[in-house]
Every structure is written in C-alpha cells, then in structure tokens.
mmCIF file of C-alpha atoms in Angstrom:
data_model
loop_
_atom_site.group_PDB
_atom_site.id
_atom_site.type_symbol
_atom_site.label_atom_id
_atom_site.label_comp_id
_atom_site.label_asym_id
_atom_site.label_seq_id
_atom_site.Cartn_x
_atom_site.Cartn_y
_atom_site.Cartn_z
ATOM 1 C CA MET A 9 -14.931 42.890 -225.553
ATOM 2 C CA PRO A 10 -18.399 43.849 -223.571
ATOM 3 C CA SER A 11 -17.932 47.823 -225.216
ATOM 4 C CA ASN A 12 -17.739 46.490 -228.718
ATOM 5 C CA PRO A 13 -21.318 45.362 -229.912
ATOM 6 C CA SER A 14 -22.769 47.865 -227.390
ATOM 7 C CA ARG A 15 -20.863 50.334 -230.210
ATOM 8 C CA ARG A 16 -21.751 49.364 -232.940
ATOM 9 C CA SER A 17 -25.405 49.001 -231.720
ATOM 10 C CA VAL A 18 -24.777 53.157 -230.837
ATOM 11 C CA LEU A 19 -23.312 53.805 -233.982
ATOM 12 C CA GLY A 20 -26.581 51.416 -235.861
ATOM 13 C CA VAL A 21 -28.584 54.111 -234.234
ATOM 14 C CA LEU A 22 -27.330 56.924 -235.463
ATOM 15 C CA LEU A 23 -26.570 55.683 -239.790
ATOM 16 C CA SER A 24 -30.975 55.089 -239.679
ATOM 17 C CA GLY A 25 -33.268 56.568 -240.693
ATOM 18 C CA ALA A 26 -35.519 57.320 -236.868
ATOM 19 C CA ALA A 27 -31.648 59.547 -235.949
ATOM 20 C CA VAL A 28 -31.801 61.924 -237.769
ATOM 21 C CA LEU A 29 -34.213 63.126 -235.405
ATOM 22 C CA ALA A 30 -32.101 63.268 -232.380
ATOM 23 C CA LEU A 31 -30.939 65.741 -230.376
ATOM 24 C CA PRO A 32 -28.568 66.070 -227.377
ATOM 25 C CA VAL A 33 -31.000 66.296 -224.244
ATOM 26 C CA ARG A 34 -30.993 69.533 -222.308
ATOM 27 C CA ALA A 35 -32.931 71.365 -219.958
ATOM 28 C CA LEU A 36 -35.771 72.347 -222.410
ATOM 29 C CA ALA A 37 -35.536 76.368 -222.807
ATOM 30 C CA LEU A 38 -38.715 77.264 -224.813
ATOM 31 C CA SER A 39 -42.242 76.336 -223.772
ATOM 32 C CA VAL A 40 -45.324 74.217 -225.679
ATOM 33 C CA ASP A 41 -46.897 78.516 -226.103
ATOM 34 C CA GLN A 42 -44.071 78.572 -227.925
ATOM 35 C CA ALA A 43 -42.755 76.461 -230.853
ATOM 36 C CA SER A 44 -47.274 76.641 -231.726
ATOM 37 C CA ARG A 45 -47.206 80.359 -231.788
ATOM 38 C CA LEU A 46 -44.006 80.254 -234.119
ATOM 39 C CA VAL A 47 -45.694 77.019 -236.282
ATOM 40 C CA GLN A 48 -49.085 78.356 -236.133
ATOM 41 C CA SER A 49 -46.922 81.560 -238.089
ATOM 42 C CA LEU A 50 -45.335 79.408 -240.769
ATOM 43 C CA VAL A 51 -48.596 77.410 -241.803
ATOM 44 C CA ASN A 52 -50.019 81.299 -241.253
ATOM 45 C CA GLU A 53 -48.124 81.846 -244.543
ATOM 46 C CA VAL A 54 -48.047 78.368 -246.212
ATOM 47 C CA ASN A 55 -52.178 79.173 -246.272
ATOM 48 C CA THR A 56 -51.797 82.942 -247.352
ATOM 49 C CA VAL A 57 -49.218 81.335 -250.588
ATOM 50 C CA ILE A 58 -51.952 78.394 -251.220
ATOM 51 C CA ALA A 59 -54.253 81.381 -251.897
ATOM 52 C CA SER A 60 -52.554 83.162 -253.711
ATOM 53 C CA GLY A 61 -53.246 82.062 -257.453
ATOM 54 C CA LYS A 62 -49.839 82.542 -258.400
ATOM 55 C CA SER A 63 -47.285 79.775 -261.051
ATOM 56 C CA GLU A 64 -45.707 77.208 -259.643
ATOM 57 C CA ALA A 65 -42.278 79.152 -259.975
ATOM 58 C CA GLY A 66 -44.249 82.010 -257.593
ATOM 59 C CA MET A 67 -44.888 80.113 -254.966
ATOM 60 C CA PHE A 68 -41.706 77.571 -254.879
ATOM 61 C CA ALA A 69 -40.218 81.450 -254.330
ATOM 62 C CA ASP A 70 -42.434 81.726 -251.853
ATOM 63 C CA PHE A 71 -42.195 78.876 -250.082
ATOM 64 C CA GLU A 72 -38.722 78.821 -250.182
ATOM 65 C CA ARG A 73 -38.797 82.182 -247.701
ATOM 66 C CA ILE A 74 -40.558 80.359 -245.208
ATOM 67 C CA PHE A 75 -38.372 77.471 -244.976
ATOM 68 C CA ILE A 76 -35.656 80.626 -244.721
ATOM 69 C CA ARG A 77 -37.536 82.613 -242.478
ATOM 70 C CA TYR A 78 -38.928 79.389 -240.001
ATOM 71 C CA ALA A 79 -36.845 76.010 -241.425
ATOM 72 C CA ASP A 80 -33.255 75.822 -239.264
ATOM 73 C CA VAL A 81 -31.304 74.534 -242.545
ATOM 74 C CA PRO A 82 -27.509 74.993 -242.194
ATOM 75 C CA THR A 83 -28.974 71.233 -239.429
ATOM 76 C CA ILE A 84 -30.815 69.807 -241.522
ATOM 77 C CA ALA A 85 -29.043 70.509 -244.261
ATOM 78 C CA GLN A 86 -25.844 68.793 -242.923
ATOM 79 C CA ARG A 87 -27.927 65.828 -241.166
ATOM 80 C CA VAL A 88 -29.601 64.552 -244.199
ATOM 81 C CA LEU A 89 -25.785 65.208 -245.834
ATOM 82 C CA GLY A 90 -24.706 62.487 -243.312
ATOM 83 C CA PRO A 91 -20.655 61.595 -242.901
ATOM 84 C CA ALA A 92 -19.362 64.074 -246.335
ATOM 85 C CA ALA A 93 -20.262 66.590 -244.409
ATOM 86 C CA ARG A 94 -17.154 66.948 -241.934
ATOM 87 C CA SER A 95 -14.891 65.987 -245.074
ATOM 88 C CA ALA A 96 -16.090 68.885 -247.721
ATOM 89 C CA SER A 97 -14.523 72.363 -247.723
ATOM 90 C CA SER A 98 -16.633 75.539 -246.072
ATOM 91 C CA ALA A 99 -17.362 76.892 -249.617
ATOM 92 C CA GLN A 100 -18.642 74.072 -250.634
ATOM 93 C CA MET A 101 -21.322 73.376 -248.118
ATOM 94 C CA SER A 102 -22.293 77.182 -248.767
ATOM 95 C CA ALA A 103 -22.729 76.181 -252.286
ATOM 96 C CA TYR A 104 -24.531 72.382 -251.218
ATOM 97 C CA VAL A 105 -26.570 73.956 -247.851
ATOM 98 C CA LYS A 106 -27.713 76.884 -250.740
ATOM 99 C CA ALA A 107 -28.642 74.340 -253.658
ATOM 100 C CA PHE A 108 -30.247 72.088 -250.735
ATOM 101 C CA THR A 109 -32.420 75.641 -250.000
ATOM 102 C CA GLY A 110 -33.738 75.444 -253.928
ATOM 103 C CA TYR A 111 -34.453 71.949 -253.826
ATOM 104 C CA ILE A 112 -36.224 70.791 -250.296
ATOM 105 C CA SER A 113 -38.608 74.151 -251.717
ATOM 106 C CA ARG A 114 -39.609 72.935 -254.331
ATOM 107 C CA ARG A 115 -39.325 69.643 -253.754
ATOM 108 C CA TYR A 116 -41.933 70.358 -250.688
ATOM 109 C CA GLY A 117 -43.550 73.237 -252.367
ATOM 110 C CA ARG A 118 -45.220 71.177 -254.629
ATOM 111 C CA ARG A 119 -46.250 68.900 -251.185
ATOM 112 C CA PHE A 120 -48.004 71.923 -250.899
ATOM 113 C CA ARG A 121 -48.925 72.986 -254.013
ATOM 114 C CA GLU A 122 -51.254 70.220 -253.928
ATOM 115 C CA PHE A 123 -53.220 71.837 -250.442
ATOM 116 C CA ILE A 124 -54.341 74.688 -252.763
ATOM 117 C CA GLY A 125 -57.758 75.441 -251.700
ATOM 118 C CA GLY A 126 -58.029 73.181 -248.488
ATOM 119 C CA LYS A 127 -55.875 74.905 -244.894
ATOM 120 C CA ILE A 128 -53.467 73.124 -243.156
ATOM 121 C CA GLU A 129 -54.875 74.239 -238.711
ATOM 122 C CA VAL A 130 -52.529 73.579 -235.224
ATOM 123 C CA VAL A 131 -53.772 71.011 -233.175
ATOM 124 C CA ASP A 132 -51.604 70.523 -230.102
ATOM 125 C CA ALA A 133 -47.912 70.617 -229.065
ATOM 126 C CA ARG A 134 -46.015 68.425 -226.700
ATOM 127 C CA ALA A 135 -42.583 68.305 -225.319
ATOM 128 C CA ILE A 136 -40.415 65.426 -226.813
ATOM 129 C CA LYS A 137 -36.839 64.948 -224.689
ATOM 130 C CA SER A 138 -34.845 68.312 -226.402
ATOM 131 C CA PHE A 139 -37.564 70.101 -228.629
ATOM 132 C CA TYR A 140 -41.232 70.194 -229.610
ATOM 133 C CA GLU A 141 -43.732 68.588 -231.002
ATOM 134 C CA VAL A 142 -46.275 70.681 -233.425
ATOM 135 C CA ILE A 143 -49.061 68.544 -234.846
ATOM 136 C CA THR A 144 -51.254 70.239 -237.261
ATOM 137 C CA VAL A 145 -53.891 68.724 -239.523
ATOM 138 C CA ALA A 146 -54.209 69.438 -243.052
ATOM 139 C CA ARG A 147 -58.115 69.999 -244.420
ATOM 140 C CA LEU A 148 -57.883 69.057 -248.553
ATOM 141 C CA ARG A 149 -60.972 69.612 -250.604
ATOM 142 C CA GLY A 150 -62.011 66.269 -252.092
ATOM 143 C CA GLN A 151 -60.303 63.830 -248.877
ATOM 144 C CA GLU A 152 -59.457 62.718 -245.730
ATOM 145 C CA PRO A 153 -57.899 65.337 -243.482
ATOM 146 C CA PHE A 154 -54.251 64.059 -242.379
ATOM 147 C CA ASP A 155 -51.930 64.849 -239.421
ATOM 148 C CA LEU A 156 -48.214 67.584 -240.988
ATOM 149 C CA ARG A 157 -45.607 67.306 -237.835
ATOM 150 C CA PHE A 158 -43.084 69.739 -237.270
ATOM 151 C CA HIS A 159 -40.485 69.931 -234.753
ATOM 152 C CA VAL A 160 -39.118 72.485 -233.509
ATOM 153 C CA SER A 161 -35.932 73.405 -230.939
ATOM 154 C CA ASP A 162 -33.919 76.531 -229.793
ATOM 155 C CA LYS A 163 -30.279 74.275 -230.206
ATOM 156 C CA SER A 164 -29.347 77.191 -233.094
ATOM 157 C CA GLY A 165 -29.295 79.910 -230.578
ATOM 158 C CA LYS A 166 -32.982 81.182 -232.072
ATOM 159 C CA LEU A 167 -36.632 79.109 -232.542
ATOM 160 C CA LEU A 168 -36.940 76.808 -236.398
ATOM 161 C CA PHE A 169 -37.959 73.493 -236.694
ATOM 162 C CA PHE A 170 -35.604 71.760 -237.451
ATOM 163 C CA ASN A 171 -37.755 68.250 -238.652
ATOM 164 C CA MET A 172 -41.207 67.979 -240.561
ATOM 165 C CA ILE A 173 -43.863 64.703 -241.239
ATOM 166 C CA ILE A 174 -46.234 64.473 -243.761
ATOM 167 C CA GLU A 175 -48.449 62.616 -243.506
ATOM 168 C CA GLY A 176 -45.915 59.407 -241.914
ATOM 169 C CA VAL A 177 -42.937 60.100 -243.772
ATOM 170 C CA ASN A 178 -39.913 61.315 -242.841
ATOM 171 C CA MET A 179 -38.745 64.777 -244.568
ATOM 172 C CA MET A 180 -35.061 64.557 -242.459
ATOM 173 C CA ALA A 181 -35.447 60.457 -242.835
ATOM 174 C CA ALA A 182 -36.215 60.746 -246.869
ATOM 175 C CA GLU A 183 -34.153 63.347 -247.915
ATOM 176 C CA SER A 184 -30.961 61.479 -246.620
ATOM 177 C CA THR A 185 -31.752 58.872 -248.745
ATOM 178 C CA GLU A 186 -32.271 60.773 -251.351
ATOM 179 C CA ILE A 187 -28.971 64.041 -251.253
ATOM 180 C CA ARG A 188 -26.286 60.319 -250.146
ATOM 181 C CA ALA A 189 -27.685 58.361 -252.782
ATOM 182 C CA MET A 190 -27.270 61.406 -256.265
ATOM 183 C CA LEU A 191 -23.560 61.686 -253.483
ATOM 184 C CA ASP A 192 -23.431 58.085 -253.953
ATOM 185 C CA LYS A 193 -24.422 57.932 -258.273
ATOM 186 C CA ARG A 194 -21.464 61.191 -258.414
ATOM 187 C CA ARG A 195 -18.613 58.695 -256.291
ATOM 188 C CA GLY A 196 -18.839 60.696 -253.345
ATOM 189 C CA ASN A 197 -17.895 64.045 -255.590
ATOM 190 C CA MET A 198 -19.745 67.161 -253.750
ATOM 191 C CA ASP A 199 -19.209 69.545 -256.721
ATOM 192 C CA GLN A 200 -21.087 66.918 -258.722
ATOM 193 C CA MET A 201 -23.493 66.579 -257.194
ATOM 194 C CA ILE A 202 -24.319 70.352 -255.798
ATOM 195 C CA GLU A 203 -25.032 71.046 -259.536
ATOM 196 C CA ASP A 204 -27.255 67.899 -259.883
ATOM 197 C CA LEU A 205 -28.450 69.330 -256.538
ATOM 198 C CA LYS A 206 -29.861 72.765 -258.086
ATOM 199 C CA ARG A 207 -31.727 71.043 -260.644
ATOM 200 C CA ALA A 208 -33.740 68.769 -258.909
ATOM 201 C CA GLY A 209 -36.571 68.285 -256.750
#
C-alpha cells in the first residue's frame, strides 16, 4: 500500500534526533524582539552566575533556578523521555520532571562553569516555522568564540526556551539518547531510572 512507506518515513523522522525540535506549525504569537529579550535576560543571569565566584554547588543551585525560570521544563523532559512518558503514571512523571530538572542543571551547569572569565552575548534571532532561534556567542579566554543557540516558543502559554544547541550539539537529541539509555539499562523501570537520574549529571 502506498501509505505504508509514508507512515514508516514519518515515524523514522519522529524518532530521529532532529525531530525532537519539531513543533506543530501555527501562527507565531511572539516576535523576534520578544524572543531576543527573553534570551538576553537568561544570558545576563548566566553571566552573573559565572562571574560570581561561587562554589560548584552554589552555581548549580543558581543554574537550576535559571533553568526553571526560562525553560519549558515539562515539555523538554517529556520529549526527552519519549514513548515511556505515555505509560508513566502522573506521580512518576512528576518525580521524573523534578529529577530531570536537577540533572540537566548539573549537567549543563558544569558546561557553563567552563565559561568563567568569559561571557555570552546575544547576536541574532530568526523565525523558524513556529518558533524562534536566538543566536548567542560565547567568548571565553584563550578560545575561539562559539555558537550557543536557544529555541524559543510560547506554545506552553508562556515565552520559554525548549532547546539549546552548544557548538552544534543539540541538547534535546543528546539528552534523549542519554535518558532513554538510562531507562533501557533499568529495563523500563521508571522508578529505578528516576533514582539514577537524581545522582547523574
């Protein structure tokens, strides 16, 4: 049947790393300026943290607050988890989102700590289908500047970022691989994976 290859193709795309970026096409309710201002505020807070001289633990706590304030955490967590989110109970999803928030803050907080002595600057923004990509540049001591991109949408009802790409590494795609591997290691046991997630990052 001619429809079967099409369905398989669509499924393949949905399961690919690139597909985790996809959002339903709809009229944009935000502007380039709004998306840029959101990321500028986020960047200002990150720059303040990396210049604070705080301990690693103190920085992680700050990065977690920033992540909660500026990221669409439930959407990121659900998409990263993938099909297992449909079979998880509401209590499991709540515990998972909480554990994921701490995990992602530690994981990317360590990366941001590498920016100590440097800064991040917003340089451009553009519309991509139903979201905006805000492009920033990280300028670190003794290193060539590199891209740090944020994908921003108001699909959740609030203007938030739902993905970031650091030096070409897609957060959603990378974390999808990581989290699903953790779940596979626990043979699909969500509760055990959540406990692992609390210690990971």
